[in-house]
Short mmCIF file of C-alpha atoms in Angstrom, two decimals:
data_model
loop_
_atom_site.label_atom_id
_atom_site.label_comp_id
_atom_site.label_asym_id
_atom_site.label_seq_id
_atom_site.Cartn_x
_atom_site.Cartn_y
_atom_site.Cartn_z
CA GLY W 1 6.61 14.00 17.43
CA VAL W 2 7.55 17.40 16.14
CA VAL W 3 4.55 18.49 13.99
CA THR W 4 4.72 21.00 11.17
CA GLU W 5 1.59 22.27 9.40
CA PHE W 6 1.29 23.53 5.74
CA THR W 7 -1.64 25.64 4.77
CA VAL W 8 -0.39 27.75 1.69
CA GLY W 9 -2.08 26.38 -1.53
CA ILE W 10 -4.82 24.61 0.46
CA PRO W 11 -8.19 26.48 0.39
CA HIS W 12 -10.30 26.76 3.68
CA PHE W 13 -12.77 24.08 4.30
CA SER W 14 -11.07 21.54 1.78
CA GLN W 15 -11.79 18.47 3.92
CA LEU W 16 -8.66 16.70 3.10
CA SER W 17 -9.02 12.95 3.11
CA GLY W 18 -6.63 10.30 1.76
CA ILE W 19 -2.84 10.89 1.53
CA THR W 20 0.07 8.59 -0.03
CA THR W 21 3.71 8.69 -1.03
CA GLY W 22 4.06 9.10 -4.90
CA PRO W 23 6.51 7.65 -7.23
CA ASP W 24 7.86 11.14 -7.78
CA GLY W 25 9.10 11.41 -4.16
CA ASN W 26 6.12 13.72 -3.20
CA LEU W 27 2.94 13.13 -1.21
CA TRP W 28 -0.32 13.10 -2.93
CA PHE W 29 -3.69 13.73 -1.22
CA THR W 30 -7.56 13.97 -2.01
CA ASN W 31 -9.30 17.30 -1.43
CA THR W 32 -12.94 16.37 -0.76
CA ASN W 33 -14.84 19.67 -0.81
CA TYR W 34 -13.05 21.18 -3.63
CA VAL W 35 -12.91 17.92 -5.73
CA ARG W 36 -9.16 18.06 -6.35
CA ILE W 37 -5.97 15.98 -6.18
CA GLY W 38 -3.29 17.61 -4.25
CA ARG W 39 0.49 17.19 -4.41
CA ILE W 40 2.87 18.55 -1.79
CA THR W 41 6.56 18.30 -1.89
CA PRO W 42 8.63 17.45 1.11
CA LEU W 43 9.30 21.15 1.46
CA GLY W 44 5.62 21.83 1.71
CA LEU W 45 4.83 23.33 -1.81
CA VAL W 46 1.24 22.33 -2.80
CA THR W 47 -0.19 22.05 -6.20
CA GLU W 48 -3.70 20.91 -6.84
CA PHE W 49 -5.34 19.34 -9.95
CA SER W 50 -9.07 19.22 -10.84
CA THR W 51 -9.29 19.21 -14.65
CA GLY W 52 -10.98 15.79 -15.70
CA ILE W 53 -12.79 14.97 -12.26
CA THR W 54 -16.54 14.66 -13.20
CA GLY W 55 -17.48 12.90 -9.81
CA GLY W 56 -17.24 14.13 -6.16
CA GLY W 57 -16.48 13.12 -2.58
CA LEU W 58 -12.82 12.15 -3.29
CA ARG W 59 -11.61 9.62 -0.55
CA GLY W 60 -8.63 7.08 -0.66
CA ILE W 61 -5.68 7.69 -2.81
CA ALA W 62 -2.87 5.08 -3.61
CA ALA W 63 0.34 4.70 -5.74
CA GLY W 64 -0.43 2.29 -8.43
CA PRO W 65 1.83 -0.25 -10.19
CA ASP W 66 1.85 1.76 -13.39
CA GLY W 67 3.60 4.79 -11.88
CA ALA W 68 0.36 6.83 -11.42
CA LEU W 69 -1.80 7.61 -8.43
CA TRP W 70 -5.33 6.24 -8.14
CA PHE W 71 -8.08 7.42 -6.15
CA ALA W 72 -11.66 6.64 -5.20
CA GLU W 73 -14.75 9.05 -5.96
CA PHE W 74 -17.40 8.16 -3.24
CA PHE W 75 -20.08 10.41 -5.21
CA GLY W 76 -18.89 9.92 -8.62
CA ALA W 77 -19.19 6.06 -8.93
CA LYS W 78 -15.86 6.26 -10.38
CA ILE W 79 -12.10 5.38 -9.72
CA GLY W 80 -9.90 8.00 -10.90
CA ARG W 81 -6.29 8.01 -12.09
CA ILE W 82 -3.69 10.87 -12.22
CA THR W 83 -0.31 10.89 -13.52
CA THR W 84 2.55 12.73 -11.64
CA ALA W 85 2.23 15.41 -14.31
CA GLY W 86 -1.44 15.96 -13.39
CA VAL W 87 -3.27 14.25 -16.31
CA ILE W 88 -6.66 12.72 -14.82
CA THR W 89 -8.57 9.79 -16.21
CA GLU W 90 -11.87 8.42 -14.76
CA PHE W 91 -13.21 4.74 -14.92
CA PRO W 92 -16.98 4.05 -13.89
CA VAL W 93 -17.48 1.43 -11.26
CA CYS W 94 -20.34 -0.85 -12.35
CA CYS W 95 -22.53 -2.59 -11.94
CA THR W 96 -23.50 -4.33 -8.63
CA THR W 97 -24.97 -1.14 -7.30
CA PRO W 98 -25.66 2.40 -8.81
CA THR W 99 -24.37 4.11 -5.83
CA PRO W 100 -21.04 2.21 -4.91
CA GLY W 101 -19.43 4.85 -2.77
CA ALA W 102 -15.93 4.15 -3.68
CA TYR W 103 -13.95 4.67 -0.49
CA GLY W 104 -10.72 3.15 0.29
CA ILE W 105 -7.99 2.12 -2.25
CA THR W 106 -4.88 0.15 -2.36
CA ALA W 107 -2.30 -1.38 -4.59
CA GLY W 108 -2.59 -5.16 -4.55
CA PRO W 109 0.01 -7.83 -4.85
CA ASP W 110 -1.39 -8.91 -8.19
CA GLY W 111 -0.53 -5.61 -10.09
CA ASN W 112 -4.16 -4.21 -9.71
CA LEU W 113 -5.83 -1.62 -7.41
CA TRP W 114 -8.31 -2.79 -4.96
CA PHE W 115 -11.02 -0.76 -3.45
CA THR W 116 -14.13 -0.77 -0.87
CA GLU W 117 -17.74 0.13 -1.71
CA ALA W 118 -19.30 1.79 1.39
CA ALA W 119 -22.57 3.24 -0.01
CA ALA W 120 -24.29 0.02 -1.06
CA PRO W 121 -28.05 -0.14 -0.10
CA LEU W 122 -28.80 -2.46 2.64
CA SER W 123 -30.47 -4.92 0.31
CA ILE W 124 -27.04 -5.61 -1.43
CA PRO W 125 -24.01 -7.14 0.24
CA PRO W 126 -21.39 -4.44 -0.21
CA PRO W 127 -18.60 -5.49 -2.74
CA ILE W 128 -14.94 -5.33 -2.80
CA GLY W 129 -13.72 -3.93 -6.20
CA ARG W 130 -10.70 -4.43 -8.31
CA ILE W 131 -9.49 -2.24 -11.08
CA THR W 132 -6.80 -3.08 -13.48
CA PRO W 133 -4.37 -0.49 -14.72
CA ALA W 134 -6.27 -0.54 -18.06
CA GLY W 135 -9.43 0.41 -16.00
CA ILE W 136 -11.42 -2.88 -16.11
CA VAL W 137 -13.47 -3.25 -12.90
CA THR W 138 -14.70 -6.52 -11.24
CA GLU W 139 -16.62 -6.57 -8.10
CA PHE W 140 -16.72 -9.32 -5.40
CA SER W 141 -19.70 -9.28 -2.98
CA THR W 142 -18.94 -10.01 0.62
CA PRO W 143 -20.64 -12.99 2.03
CA THR W 144 -22.83 -11.67 4.79
CA LEU W 145 -25.54 -8.99 5.02
CA PRO W 146 -26.06 -7.39 8.36
CA THR W 147 -29.25 -5.44 8.93
CA ASN W 148 -27.22 -2.31 9.30
CA GLY W 149 -24.89 -2.89 6.38
CA SER W 150 -21.40 -3.66 6.44
CA VAL W 151 -19.88 -0.32 5.14
CA PRO W 152 -16.41 -1.48 4.22
CA THR W 153 -13.99 1.56 4.37
CA GLY W 154 -10.12 1.10 4.73
CA ILE W 155 -8.40 -1.57 2.74
CA THR W 156 -4.74 -2.63 2.62
CA ALA W 157 -2.41 -5.39 1.25
CA GLY W 158 -1.37 -7.83 3.83
CA PRO W 159 1.94 -9.54 4.12
CA ASP W 160 0.31 -12.87 3.36
CA GLY W 161 -0.44 -11.81 -0.19
CA ASN W 162 -4.20 -10.97 0.44
CA LEU W 163 -6.13 -7.81 0.69
CA TRP W 164 -7.64 -6.95 4.32
CA PHE W 165 -10.50 -4.49 4.74
CA ALA W 166 -12.46 -2.93 7.75
CA GLU W 167 -16.26 -3.20 7.83
CA GLN W 168 -17.34 -0.12 9.87
CA SER W 169 -21.02 -0.99 10.41
CA GLY W 170 -20.53 -4.70 10.11
CA ASN W 171 -17.93 -4.55 12.86
CA ARG W 172 -15.60 -7.08 11.32
CA ILE W 173 -12.24 -7.34 9.50
CA GLY W 174 -12.66 -8.95 5.93
CA ARG W 175 -9.84 -10.51 3.86
CA ILE W 176 -10.17 -11.10 0.37
CA THR W 177 -7.62 -13.03 -1.84
CA PRO W 178 -6.49 -12.11 -5.45
CA LEU W 179 -8.86 -14.39 -6.76
CA GLY W 180 -11.82 -12.78 -4.95
CA VAL W 181 -12.51 -15.41 -2.04
CA ILE W 182 -13.67 -13.52 1.04
CA THR W 183 -13.28 -14.37 4.59
CA GLU W 184 -14.79 -12.22 7.45
CA PHE W 185 -13.55 -12.18 11.12
CA ALA W 186 -15.56 -10.61 14.02
CA THR W 187 -14.20 -12.60 17.13
CA GLY W 188 -12.46 -10.10 19.46
CA ILE W 189 -13.90 -6.86 18.09
CA THR W 190 -16.03 -5.30 20.62
CA ALA W 191 -19.88 -4.71 19.70
CA GLY W 192 -20.01 -1.18 18.08
CA ALA W 193 -16.27 -0.51 17.91
CA ALA W 194 -16.62 0.32 14.05
CA PRO W 195 -13.27 -0.74 12.32
CA PHE W 196 -12.42 1.92 10.14
CA GLY W 197 -8.75 2.55 8.78
CA ILE W 198 -6.33 -0.57 8.24
CA THR W 199 -2.69 -1.06 7.53
CA ALA W 200 -0.04 -3.63 7.64
CA GLY W 201 2.36 -3.72 10.47
CA PRO W 202 6.13 -4.41 10.67
CA ASP W 203 5.25 -7.48 12.84
CA GLY W 204 3.35 -9.31 9.99
CA ASN W 205 -0.01 -8.58 11.40
CA LEU W 206 -2.73 -6.07 10.45
CA TRP W 207 -3.59 -3.20 12.55
CA PHE W 208 -6.80 -1.09 12.46
CA THR W 209 -8.57 2.02 14.00
CA GLU W 210 -11.87 1.85 15.64
CA LEU W 211 -13.90 4.79 14.89
CA THR W 212 -16.20 4.51 17.84
CA GLY W 213 -14.46 1.93 19.89
CA ASN W 214 -11.66 4.41 20.90
CA ARG W 215 -9.04 1.63 20.55
CA ILE W 216 -6.44 0.46 17.97
CA GLY W 217 -7.01 -3.21 16.92
CA ARG W 218 -4.52 -6.06 15.73
CA ILE W 219 -5.73 -8.97 13.66
CA THR W 220 -3.03 -11.66 13.14
CA THR W 221 -2.31 -13.35 9.53
CA GLY W 222 -0.43 -16.45 11.00
CA LEU W 223 2.70 -15.53 9.27
CA THR W 224 4.82 -14.47 12.37
CA ALA W 225 5.22 -16.26 15.58
CA PRO W 226 4.47 -13.99 18.56
CA GLY W 227 7.20 -12.72 20.98
CA ALA W 228 9.88 -12.02 17.95
CA SER W 229 12.98 -10.21 19.68
CA PHE W 230 15.38 -7.79 17.93
CA PHE W 231 19.09 -8.36 17.52
CA ALA W 232 21.17 -5.33 16.61
CA LEU W 233 23.99 -5.79 14.21
CA ALA W 234 26.74 -3.53 13.21
CA PRO W 235 25.85 -1.69 9.89
CA CYS W 236 26.99 -3.94 7.30
CA ARG W 237 26.43 -4.16 3.53
CA VAL W 238 24.39 -7.12 2.43
CA LEU W 239 24.40 -6.66 -1.30
CA ASP W 240 25.26 -4.05 -3.98
CA THR W 241 24.13 -4.62 -7.71
CA ARG W 242 26.98 -2.38 -8.66
CA ASN W 243 29.37 -5.10 -8.09
CA PRO W 244 30.34 -8.03 -10.63
CA PRO W 245 27.44 -10.31 -11.29
CA ALA W 246 26.72 -12.64 -8.17
CA SER W 247 23.83 -13.77 -6.07
CA LEU W 248 24.43 -10.58 -4.02
CA GLY W 249 25.75 -8.38 -6.77
CA GLY W 250 25.08 -7.48 -10.28
CA PRO W 251 23.29 -6.88 -12.56
CA PRO W 252 21.15 -4.04 -11.86
CA LEU W 253 17.41 -4.47 -11.01
CA GLN W 254 15.83 -4.92 -14.62
CA PRO W 255 13.03 -2.58 -15.91
CA ALA W 256 9.41 -2.99 -14.95
CA GLY W 257 7.63 -6.01 -16.19
CA SER W 258 10.86 -8.16 -15.50
CA PRO W 259 10.86 -10.95 -13.05
CA ASP W 260 11.37 -9.90 -9.52
CA ARG W 261 14.86 -10.70 -8.34
CA LEU W 262 15.49 -13.05 -5.61
CA PHE W 263 18.32 -12.42 -2.88
CA ASN W 264 19.28 -14.97 -0.01
CA VAL W 265 20.57 -12.75 2.80
CA ALA W 266 20.68 -15.41 5.53
CA SER W 267 24.36 -15.95 7.01
CA THR W 268 25.35 -12.75 5.49
CA CYS W 269 26.51 -9.89 7.87
CA GLY W 270 25.50 -11.98 10.92
CA ILE W 271 21.93 -12.53 9.90
CA LEU W 272 20.98 -15.94 11.49
CA THR W 273 19.31 -18.54 9.48
CA ASN W 274 16.15 -18.64 11.63
CA ALA W 275 15.76 -14.81 11.15
CA THR W 276 12.18 -13.87 10.46
CA ALA W 277 12.85 -10.12 9.27
CA ILE W 278 15.49 -7.58 8.94
CA SER W 279 16.18 -3.99 9.73
CA ALA W 280 17.88 -2.37 6.74
CA ASN W 281 18.67 0.69 4.78
CA VAL W 282 17.60 0.63 1.26
CA THR W 283 19.41 2.64 -1.32
CA VAL W 284 18.84 3.16 -5.08
CA THR W 285 21.28 4.88 -7.41
CA ASN W 286 21.68 4.90 -11.29
CA THR W 287 17.94 5.01 -11.67
CA GLY W 288 17.00 4.67 -15.39
CA GLY W 289 13.46 6.38 -14.70
CA GLY W 290 11.15 7.00 -11.98
CA GLY W 291 9.33 4.57 -9.91
CA TYR W 292 9.60 2.49 -6.80
CA LEU W 293 11.08 -0.61 -5.11
CA SER W 294 8.99 -3.25 -3.61
CA LEU W 295 10.60 -5.62 -1.04
CA TYR W 296 8.79 -8.63 0.04
CA ARG W 297 9.40 -12.17 1.49
CA GLY W 298 11.00 -14.65 -0.99
CA ASP W 299 8.27 -17.28 -0.71
CA GLY W 300 5.46 -14.69 -0.70
CA ALA W 301 3.27 -12.60 -3.03
CA ARG W 302 3.81 -8.91 -3.68
CA THR W 303 2.30 -6.99 -0.69
CA GLY W 304 1.33 -3.74 -2.75
CA THR W 305 3.38 -1.64 -0.44
CA TYR W 306 6.73 -0.24 -1.49
CA SER W 307 10.04 0.52 0.38
CA ILE W 308 11.44 3.44 -1.74
CA SER W 309 10.36 5.80 -4.50
CA PHE W 310 12.67 7.76 -6.72
CA LEU W 311 13.04 9.89 -9.85
CA ALA W 312 15.29 9.20 -12.85
CA GLY W 313 18.85 9.93 -12.05
CA GLN W 314 18.35 10.25 -8.36
CA THR W 315 20.20 8.47 -5.53
CA ARG W 316 17.94 7.91 -2.56
CA ALA W 317 17.90 5.98 0.67
CA ASN W 318 15.15 4.89 3.11
CA ASN W 319 14.88 2.62 6.20
CA ALA W 320 12.90 -0.61 5.96
CA LEU W 321 11.70 -3.60 7.86
CA VAL W 322 11.48 -6.43 5.61
CA GLN W 323 10.04 -9.95 6.21
CA LEU W 324 12.16 -12.97 5.27
CA ALA W 325 10.72 -16.04 3.68
CA LEU W 326 8.73 -18.37 5.92
CA ASP W 327 10.61 -21.55 4.70
CA LEU W 328 13.68 -20.02 6.68
CA SER W 329 15.64 -19.76 3.31
CA GLY W 330 16.41 -16.12 4.35
CA SER W 331 15.23 -14.86 1.01
CA ILE W 332 13.49 -11.50 -0.13
CA ARG W 333 12.40 -10.56 -3.44
CA VAL W 334 12.49 -7.03 -5.03
CA GLN W 335 10.25 -5.55 -7.75
CA ASN W 336 11.47 -2.76 -9.71
CA THR W 337 8.72 -0.48 -11.38
CA ALA W 338 10.92 1.94 -13.12
CA PRO W 339 11.11 1.89 -16.91
CA GLY W 340 14.97 1.38 -16.80
CA ASN W 341 17.69 -0.40 -14.74
CA VAL W 342 18.24 0.46 -11.30
CA ASP W 343 21.10 -0.35 -8.79
CA PHE W 344 19.94 -1.60 -5.52
CA ILE W 345 22.06 -1.51 -2.34
CA LEU W 346 21.12 -3.11 0.98
CA ASP W 347 22.66 -2.44 4.27
CA VAL W 348 21.48 -4.37 7.38
CA ASN W 349 21.51 -3.20 11.06
CA GLY W 350 19.59 -5.92 12.77
CA PHE W 351 17.29 -8.73 12.49
CA PHE W 352 14.31 -10.25 14.29
CA ARG W 353 13.69 -13.88 15.30
#
């Protein structure tokens, strides 16, 4: 709970909005008032980029599957992309409504970016948008049209392979599949609560903030049984791809675009076969390019979140809670987005069941 604030390089009245971890090991954020994308190093060194942004009202930002950062332009009717070198490209959002109000954005399990549109007129069901890394936009209309508008804001990838979003004025939580099928949930949300931000939790559920309800909400996905307990283990190395070829050894993770590698970790280092998740330390080394690793359950889809980011030639470690396959095979899959091979090491210190 120790707070440190960084102000050098950030102008007054910036109205900073979204923030995310980048594939370069830095944090990236949106500066709403000055219409800039900011980068801050772990030591607090700030750089801001604006060249190429023609819209305004920057909101959410997310790391994409292509090694770039993607951001929403509320007033510009655009989705923007910025490389880690600061090169900006914009893509128009078209055509359900002329004032989409792009707001939240997240990486999806299908290799695309998904975003909310919060400014649709009351006569149009507010859509959820999808944009490919090539900039092709598709919109999916929410099924209901409340008299006060839905105003979808936050959006995140869920552990069930779907996207989940908060409807501020509609007072609902929505779920959209990668194919665009939308379901909305309202039961259990107090009237006028205004769900706003949303993220996936380590328990297999989604957690959301209530803008006016003064509460934190949780919505289950049905993936994890309630009441799971944690069992500590002595730190133990589960796998190391620097070792000779084996199911928990080499070869290294292959470059981006290769099939995600499957590892069965149950019955290793004391992990029971009925474990539902593991607590682990993730390490990368011999990195052949910058990128990130995404760890997800072996029988599921990519979640759109990642466990560790790195630069070329870097050795880095990070703690992670990783859900295991629901079929009790004890398996996980690992996606590598770097343009070269990466050695992957997994040390476990406990499990849930």
